Rosetta silent file (secondary structure, phi, psi, omega in degrees, C-alpha in Angstrom):
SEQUENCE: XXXXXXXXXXXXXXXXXXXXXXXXXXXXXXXXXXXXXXXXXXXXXXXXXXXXXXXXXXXXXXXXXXXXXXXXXXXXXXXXXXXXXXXXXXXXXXXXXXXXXXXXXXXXXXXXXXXXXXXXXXXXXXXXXXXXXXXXXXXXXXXXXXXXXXXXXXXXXXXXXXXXXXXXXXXXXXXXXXXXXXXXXXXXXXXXXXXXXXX
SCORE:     score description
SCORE:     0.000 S_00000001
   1 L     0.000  125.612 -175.538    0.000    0.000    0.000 S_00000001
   2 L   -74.296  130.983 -177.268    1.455    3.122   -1.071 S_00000001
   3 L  -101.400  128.028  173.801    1.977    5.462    2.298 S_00000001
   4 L   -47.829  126.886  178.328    0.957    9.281    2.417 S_00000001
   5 L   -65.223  165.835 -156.098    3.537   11.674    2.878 S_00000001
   6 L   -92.096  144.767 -160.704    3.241   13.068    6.587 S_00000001
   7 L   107.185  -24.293 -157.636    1.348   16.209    6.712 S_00000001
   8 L   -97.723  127.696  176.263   -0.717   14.901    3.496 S_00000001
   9 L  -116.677  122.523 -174.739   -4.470   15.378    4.067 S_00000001
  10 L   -60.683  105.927  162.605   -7.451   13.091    2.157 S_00000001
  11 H   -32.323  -32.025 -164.705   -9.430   15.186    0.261 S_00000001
  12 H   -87.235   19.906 -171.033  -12.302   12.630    0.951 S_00000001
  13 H  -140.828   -5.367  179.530  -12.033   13.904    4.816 S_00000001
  14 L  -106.543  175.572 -137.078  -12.339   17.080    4.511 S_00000001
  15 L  -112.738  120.688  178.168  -15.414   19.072    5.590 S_00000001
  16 L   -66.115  -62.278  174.350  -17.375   20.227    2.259 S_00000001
  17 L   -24.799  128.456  177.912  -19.586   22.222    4.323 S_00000001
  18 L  -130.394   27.306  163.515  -18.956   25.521    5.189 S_00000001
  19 L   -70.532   62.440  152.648  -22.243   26.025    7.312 S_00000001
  20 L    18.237  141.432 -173.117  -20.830   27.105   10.926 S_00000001
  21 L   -98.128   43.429 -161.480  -21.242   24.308   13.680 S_00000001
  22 L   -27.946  129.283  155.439  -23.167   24.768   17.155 S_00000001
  23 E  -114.288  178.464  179.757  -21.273   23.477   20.038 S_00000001
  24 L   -72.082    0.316  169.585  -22.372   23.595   23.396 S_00000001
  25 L   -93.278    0.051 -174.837  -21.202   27.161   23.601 S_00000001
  26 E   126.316 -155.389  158.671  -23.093   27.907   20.399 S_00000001
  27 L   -83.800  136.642  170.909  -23.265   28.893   16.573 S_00000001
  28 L  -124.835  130.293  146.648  -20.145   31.033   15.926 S_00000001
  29 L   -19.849  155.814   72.507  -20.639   33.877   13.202 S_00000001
  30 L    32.458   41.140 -144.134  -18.355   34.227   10.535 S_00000001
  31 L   -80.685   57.460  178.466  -15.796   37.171   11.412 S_00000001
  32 L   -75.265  113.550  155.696  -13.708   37.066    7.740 S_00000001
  33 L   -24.478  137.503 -168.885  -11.652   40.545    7.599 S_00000001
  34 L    59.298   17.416 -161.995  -12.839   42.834    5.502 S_00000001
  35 L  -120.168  140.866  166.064  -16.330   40.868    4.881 S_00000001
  36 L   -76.653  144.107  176.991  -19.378   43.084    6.491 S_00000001
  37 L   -97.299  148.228 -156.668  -21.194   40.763    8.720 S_00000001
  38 L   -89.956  170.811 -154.641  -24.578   39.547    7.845 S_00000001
  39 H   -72.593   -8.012 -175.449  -27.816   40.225    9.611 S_00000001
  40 H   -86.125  -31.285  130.164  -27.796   36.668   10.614 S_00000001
  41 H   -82.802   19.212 -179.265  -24.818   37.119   11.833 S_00000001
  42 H  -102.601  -34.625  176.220  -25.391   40.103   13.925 S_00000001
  43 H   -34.922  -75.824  177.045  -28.176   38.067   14.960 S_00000001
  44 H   -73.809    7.346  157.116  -26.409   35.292   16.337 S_00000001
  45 H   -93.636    7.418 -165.265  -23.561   37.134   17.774 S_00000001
  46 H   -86.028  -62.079 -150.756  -26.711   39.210   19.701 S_00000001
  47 H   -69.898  -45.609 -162.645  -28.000   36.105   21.074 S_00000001
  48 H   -68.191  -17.194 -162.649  -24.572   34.412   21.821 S_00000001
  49 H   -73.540  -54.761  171.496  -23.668   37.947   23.806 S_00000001
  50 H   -25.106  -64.625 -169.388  -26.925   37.302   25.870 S_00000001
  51 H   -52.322  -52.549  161.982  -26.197   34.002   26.508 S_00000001
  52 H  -110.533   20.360   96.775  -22.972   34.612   28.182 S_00000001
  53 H    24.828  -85.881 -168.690  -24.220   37.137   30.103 S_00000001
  54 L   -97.142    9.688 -170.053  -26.089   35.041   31.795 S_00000001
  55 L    67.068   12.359  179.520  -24.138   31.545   31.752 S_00000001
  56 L  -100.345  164.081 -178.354  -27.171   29.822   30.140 S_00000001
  57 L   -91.108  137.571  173.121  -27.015   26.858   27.436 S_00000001
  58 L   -34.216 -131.271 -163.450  -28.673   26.765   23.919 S_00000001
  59 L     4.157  -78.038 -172.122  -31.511   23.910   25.678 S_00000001
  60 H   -42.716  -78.227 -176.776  -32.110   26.747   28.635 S_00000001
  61 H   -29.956  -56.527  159.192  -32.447   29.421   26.447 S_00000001
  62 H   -69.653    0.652 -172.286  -34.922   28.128   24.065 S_00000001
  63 H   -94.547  -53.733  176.109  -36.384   27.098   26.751 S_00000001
  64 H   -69.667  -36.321 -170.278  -36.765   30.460   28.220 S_00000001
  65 H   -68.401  -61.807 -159.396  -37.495   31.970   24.660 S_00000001
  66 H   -61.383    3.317 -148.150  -40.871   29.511   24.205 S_00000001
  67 H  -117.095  -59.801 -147.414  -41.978   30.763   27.807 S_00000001
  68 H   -70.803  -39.920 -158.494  -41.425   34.586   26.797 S_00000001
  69 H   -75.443  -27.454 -171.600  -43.237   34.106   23.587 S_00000001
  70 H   -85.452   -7.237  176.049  -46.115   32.322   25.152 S_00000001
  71 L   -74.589   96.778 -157.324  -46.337   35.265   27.722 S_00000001
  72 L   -78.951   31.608  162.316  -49.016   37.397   26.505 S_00000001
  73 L  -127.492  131.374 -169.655  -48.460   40.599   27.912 S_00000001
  74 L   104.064  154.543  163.860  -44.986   42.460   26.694 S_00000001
  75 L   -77.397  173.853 -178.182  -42.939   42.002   23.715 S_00000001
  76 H   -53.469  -72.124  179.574  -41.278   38.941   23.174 S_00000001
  77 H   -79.426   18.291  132.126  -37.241   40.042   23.692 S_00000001
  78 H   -57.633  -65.032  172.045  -38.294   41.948   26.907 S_00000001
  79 H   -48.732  -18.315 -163.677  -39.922   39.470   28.083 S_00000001
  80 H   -91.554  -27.985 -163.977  -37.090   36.811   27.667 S_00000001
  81 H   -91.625  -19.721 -154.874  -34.233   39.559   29.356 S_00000001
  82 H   -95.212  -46.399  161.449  -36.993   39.939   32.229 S_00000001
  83 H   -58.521  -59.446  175.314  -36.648   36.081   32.789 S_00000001
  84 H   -29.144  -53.064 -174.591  -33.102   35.652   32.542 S_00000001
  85 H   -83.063    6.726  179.564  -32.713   38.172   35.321 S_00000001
  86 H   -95.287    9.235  158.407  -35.430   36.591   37.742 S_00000001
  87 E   -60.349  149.623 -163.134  -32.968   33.378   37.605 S_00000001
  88 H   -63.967  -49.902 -179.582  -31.837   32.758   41.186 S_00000001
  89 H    -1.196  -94.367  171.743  -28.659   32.725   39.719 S_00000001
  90 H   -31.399  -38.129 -167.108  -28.789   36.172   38.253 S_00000001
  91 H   -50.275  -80.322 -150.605  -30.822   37.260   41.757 S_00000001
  92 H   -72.382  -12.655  144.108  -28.445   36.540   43.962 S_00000001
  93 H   -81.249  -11.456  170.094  -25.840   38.691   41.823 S_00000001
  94 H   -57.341  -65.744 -164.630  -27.888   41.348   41.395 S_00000001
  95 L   -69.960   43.028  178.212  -28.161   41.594   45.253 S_00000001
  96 L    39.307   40.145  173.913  -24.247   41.677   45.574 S_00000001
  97 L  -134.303   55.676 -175.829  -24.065   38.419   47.142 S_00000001
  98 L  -176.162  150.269 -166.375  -21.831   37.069   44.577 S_00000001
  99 L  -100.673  -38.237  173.024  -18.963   38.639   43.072 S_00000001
 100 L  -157.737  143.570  172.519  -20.043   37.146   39.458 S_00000001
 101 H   -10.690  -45.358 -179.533  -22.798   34.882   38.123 S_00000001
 102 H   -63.509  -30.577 -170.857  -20.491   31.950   37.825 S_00000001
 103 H  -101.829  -26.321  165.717  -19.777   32.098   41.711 S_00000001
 104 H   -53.961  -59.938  158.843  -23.389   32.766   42.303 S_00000001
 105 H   -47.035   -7.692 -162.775  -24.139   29.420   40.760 S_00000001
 106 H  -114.192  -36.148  171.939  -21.589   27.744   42.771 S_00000001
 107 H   -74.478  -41.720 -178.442  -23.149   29.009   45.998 S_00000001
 108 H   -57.091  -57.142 -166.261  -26.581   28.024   44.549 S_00000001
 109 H   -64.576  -13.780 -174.696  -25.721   24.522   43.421 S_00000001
 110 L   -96.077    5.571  166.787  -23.489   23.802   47.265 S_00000001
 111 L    79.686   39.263 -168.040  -27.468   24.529   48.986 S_00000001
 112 L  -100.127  -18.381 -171.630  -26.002   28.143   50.312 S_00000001
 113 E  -123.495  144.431  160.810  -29.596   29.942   49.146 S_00000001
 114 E  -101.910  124.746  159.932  -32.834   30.102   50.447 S_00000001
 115 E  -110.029  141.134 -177.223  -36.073   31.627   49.086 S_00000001
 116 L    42.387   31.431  173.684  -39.070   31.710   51.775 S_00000001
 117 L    68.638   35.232  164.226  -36.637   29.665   53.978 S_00000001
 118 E  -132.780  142.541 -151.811  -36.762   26.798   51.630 S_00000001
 119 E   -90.055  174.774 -177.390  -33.217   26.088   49.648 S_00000001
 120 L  -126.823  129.345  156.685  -32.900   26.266   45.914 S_00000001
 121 L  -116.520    1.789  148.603  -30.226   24.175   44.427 S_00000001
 122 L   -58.220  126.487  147.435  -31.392   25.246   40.681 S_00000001
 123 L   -72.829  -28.267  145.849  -29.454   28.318   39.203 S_00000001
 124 L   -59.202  -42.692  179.131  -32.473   28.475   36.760 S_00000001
 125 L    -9.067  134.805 -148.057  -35.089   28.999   39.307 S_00000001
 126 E  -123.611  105.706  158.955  -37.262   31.499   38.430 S_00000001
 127 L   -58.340  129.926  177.298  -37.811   34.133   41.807 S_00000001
 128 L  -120.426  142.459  171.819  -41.480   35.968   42.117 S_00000001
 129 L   -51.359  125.610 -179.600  -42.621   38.805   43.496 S_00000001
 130 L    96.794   21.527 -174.853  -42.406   38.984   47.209 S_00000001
 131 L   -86.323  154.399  132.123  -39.983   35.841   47.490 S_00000001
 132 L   -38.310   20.545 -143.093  -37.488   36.233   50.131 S_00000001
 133 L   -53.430  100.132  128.934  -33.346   35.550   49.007 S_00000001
 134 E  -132.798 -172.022 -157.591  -31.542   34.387   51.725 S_00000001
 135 E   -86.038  128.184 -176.131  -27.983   32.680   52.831 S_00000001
 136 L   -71.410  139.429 -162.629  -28.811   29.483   54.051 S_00000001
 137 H   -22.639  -85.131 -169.142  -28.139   28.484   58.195 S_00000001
 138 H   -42.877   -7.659  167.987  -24.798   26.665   57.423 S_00000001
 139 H   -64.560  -37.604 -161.025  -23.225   29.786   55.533 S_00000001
 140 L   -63.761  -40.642  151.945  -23.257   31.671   58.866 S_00000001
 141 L   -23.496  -48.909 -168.089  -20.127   28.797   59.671 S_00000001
 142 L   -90.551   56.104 -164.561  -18.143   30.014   56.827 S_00000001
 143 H   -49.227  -74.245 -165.257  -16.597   33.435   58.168 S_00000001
 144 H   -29.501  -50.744 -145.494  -14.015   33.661   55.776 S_00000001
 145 H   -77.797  -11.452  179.038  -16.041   33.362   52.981 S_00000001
 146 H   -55.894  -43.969 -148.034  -19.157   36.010   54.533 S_00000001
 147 H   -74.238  -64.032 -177.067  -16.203   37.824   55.300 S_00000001
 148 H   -77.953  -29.586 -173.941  -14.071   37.989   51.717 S_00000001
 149 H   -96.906  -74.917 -154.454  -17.294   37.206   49.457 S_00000001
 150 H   -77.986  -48.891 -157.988  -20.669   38.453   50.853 S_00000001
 151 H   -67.317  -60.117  170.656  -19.651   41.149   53.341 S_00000001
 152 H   -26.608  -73.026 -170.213  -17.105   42.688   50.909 S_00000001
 153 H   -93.869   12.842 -177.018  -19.280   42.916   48.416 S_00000001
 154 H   -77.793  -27.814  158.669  -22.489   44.199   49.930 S_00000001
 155 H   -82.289   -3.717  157.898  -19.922   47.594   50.946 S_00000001
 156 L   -68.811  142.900 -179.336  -19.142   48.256   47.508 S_00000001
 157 L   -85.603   70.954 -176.772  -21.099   50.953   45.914 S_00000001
 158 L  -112.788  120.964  167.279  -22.828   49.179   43.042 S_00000001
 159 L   -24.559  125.278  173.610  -26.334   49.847   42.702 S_00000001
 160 L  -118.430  107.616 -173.651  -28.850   47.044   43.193 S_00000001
 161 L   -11.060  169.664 -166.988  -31.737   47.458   40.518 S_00000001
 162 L  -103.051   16.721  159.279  -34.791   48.869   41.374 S_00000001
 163 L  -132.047   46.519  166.351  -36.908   45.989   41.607 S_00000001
 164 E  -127.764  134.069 -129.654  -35.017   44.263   44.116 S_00000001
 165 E  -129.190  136.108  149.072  -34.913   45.300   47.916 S_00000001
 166 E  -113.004  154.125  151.204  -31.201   44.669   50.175 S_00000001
 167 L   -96.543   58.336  176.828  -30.986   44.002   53.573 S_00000001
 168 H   -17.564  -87.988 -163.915  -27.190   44.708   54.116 S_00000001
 169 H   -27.094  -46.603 -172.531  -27.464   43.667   57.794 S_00000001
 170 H  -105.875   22.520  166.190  -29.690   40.647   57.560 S_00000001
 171 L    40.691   76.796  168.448  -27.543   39.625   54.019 S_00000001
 172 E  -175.495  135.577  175.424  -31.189   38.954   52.241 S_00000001
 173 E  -115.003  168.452  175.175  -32.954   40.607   49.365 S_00000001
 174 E  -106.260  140.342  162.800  -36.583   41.052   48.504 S_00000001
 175 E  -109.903  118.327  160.546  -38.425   41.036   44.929 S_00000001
 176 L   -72.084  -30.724  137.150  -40.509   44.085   44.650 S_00000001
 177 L   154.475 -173.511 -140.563  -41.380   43.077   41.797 S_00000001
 178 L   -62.005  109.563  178.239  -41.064   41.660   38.072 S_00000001
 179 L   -95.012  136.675 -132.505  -37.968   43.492   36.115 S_00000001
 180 L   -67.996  179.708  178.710  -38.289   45.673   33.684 S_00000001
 181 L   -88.074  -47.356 -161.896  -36.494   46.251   30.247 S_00000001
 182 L   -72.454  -15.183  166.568  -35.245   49.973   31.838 S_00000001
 183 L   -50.464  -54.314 -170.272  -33.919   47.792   34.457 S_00000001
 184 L  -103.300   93.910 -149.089  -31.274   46.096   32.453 S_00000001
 185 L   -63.834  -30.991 -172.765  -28.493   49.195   31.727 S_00000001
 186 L   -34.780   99.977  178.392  -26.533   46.442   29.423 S_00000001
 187 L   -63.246  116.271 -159.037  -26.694   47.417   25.699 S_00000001
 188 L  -134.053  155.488  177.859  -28.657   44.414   24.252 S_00000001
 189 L  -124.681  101.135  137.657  -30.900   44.680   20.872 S_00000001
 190 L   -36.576  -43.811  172.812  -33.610   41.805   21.719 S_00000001
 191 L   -41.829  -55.701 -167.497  -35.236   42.457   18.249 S_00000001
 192 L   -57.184  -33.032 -178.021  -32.118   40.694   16.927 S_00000001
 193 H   -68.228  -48.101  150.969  -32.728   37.484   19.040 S_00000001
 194 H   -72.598    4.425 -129.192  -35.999   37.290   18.179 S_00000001
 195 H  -117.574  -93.684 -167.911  -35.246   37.979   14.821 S_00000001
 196 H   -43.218  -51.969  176.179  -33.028   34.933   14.787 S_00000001
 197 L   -98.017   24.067  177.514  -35.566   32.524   16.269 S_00000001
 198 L  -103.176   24.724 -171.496  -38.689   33.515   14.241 S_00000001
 199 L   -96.678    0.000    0.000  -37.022   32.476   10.823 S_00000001
C-alpha cells in the first residue's frame, strides 16, 4: 500500500460544508476581515452575547425563549431579558451576594440559598414577586467566605436594581417586583434574538 507523505491530508475527509457548527457554547458567526457581517450574523452574535451574560445553554435558552413568547403581555425580547434576570442565579448577583454569576451558581448549586426559607439548588429557578433571598443556616459557619465574598461585596457601591430590595445587615434581598427592560443598563438589541428565532 502506497503510504501518504506526513502532513498529506485526504481530500475525501475534509469538511465540504462551510455552514458554521453549534457546540455547546453555540453557533459562531463568521468574522472574515474585511467581509461586512450579515444580519444573521449580527443576529447570532446578539443572542450568543446574551447568553454569556447570563451563563445559560442553547436547551435553557430556548427554553426560556418559548416561555417569553407564550407570555401574553410584553414584547417577546423583553420578556425573555426579564426572565433571565429573575434566575436565582442572576438574583443573587444582582443583590451583591456574589462577586459574578459563575460564583453565584456555585453558591446556589453547594445549597447556600434560600427563598421563603426553603433552599434552591437550581441556578435556573425562576424568583417571584415577594420571594425572600436568603444565605442558608450553614453559611453563617463560613466566616471567611461572609467575610471575603458576601460582606465585601455588599460595601461596595454598586447599585442594586430597582426591583429588588437589600438588607445589608440581615444579608437577604426582597423582589418588589417583576424586572423591567429599563432595568437592564446592558446594551442588548432583543429584536435581533428574536429575529433569529422567528425564521
Amino acid at each position: 500500500m502506497e503510504r501518504k507523505p506526513a502532513g498529506f491530508a485526504d481530500q475525501s475527509q475534509k469538511r465540504v460544508s462551510r455552514k458554521p457548527m453549534e457546540s455547546e457554547g453555540g453557533e459562531q458567526p463568521s468574522k472574515r476581515p474585511g467581509k461586512k457581517q450579515s444580519e444573521w450574523g449580527k443576529q447570532l452574535a446578539e443572542k450568543q452575547k446574551v447568553k454569556g451574560m447570563y451563563g445559560v445553554r442553547e436547551k435553557q435558552f430556548r427554553r426560556f425563549f418559548s416561555i417569553a413568547i407564550q407570555t401574553r403581555e410584553g414584547a417577546t425580547g423583553e420578556n425573555l431579558l426579564s426572565l433571565l434576570e429573575r434566575r436565582i442565579d442572576n438574583t443573587i448577583y444582582r443583590l451583591k451576594m456574589a462577586t459574578t454569576r459563575t460564583q453565584a451558581r456555585q453558591v446556589i448549586v453547594h445549597g447556600h440559598v434560600k427563598v421563603n426559607g426553603i433552599k434552591v439548588s437550581s441556578p435556573s429557578y425562576l424568583v417571584s414577586v415577594n420571594d425572600v433571598i436568603t444565605l442558608a443556616d450553614n453559611v453563617a459557619n463560613k466566616k471567611v467566605f461572609l467575610e471575603q465574598v458576601i460582606d465585601k461585596r455588599l460595601k461596595m457601591a454598586i447599585k442594586v436594581p430597582e426591583w429588588l430590595e437589600l438588607d445589608k445587615t440581615e444579608r437577604k434581598g426582597r423582589v418588589l417586583r417583576n424586572p423591567a427592560r429599563a432595568d437592564i443598563q446592558v446594551p442588548i438589541e432583543e429584536h435581533l434574538i428574536v429575529e433569529l428565532y422567528s425564521k
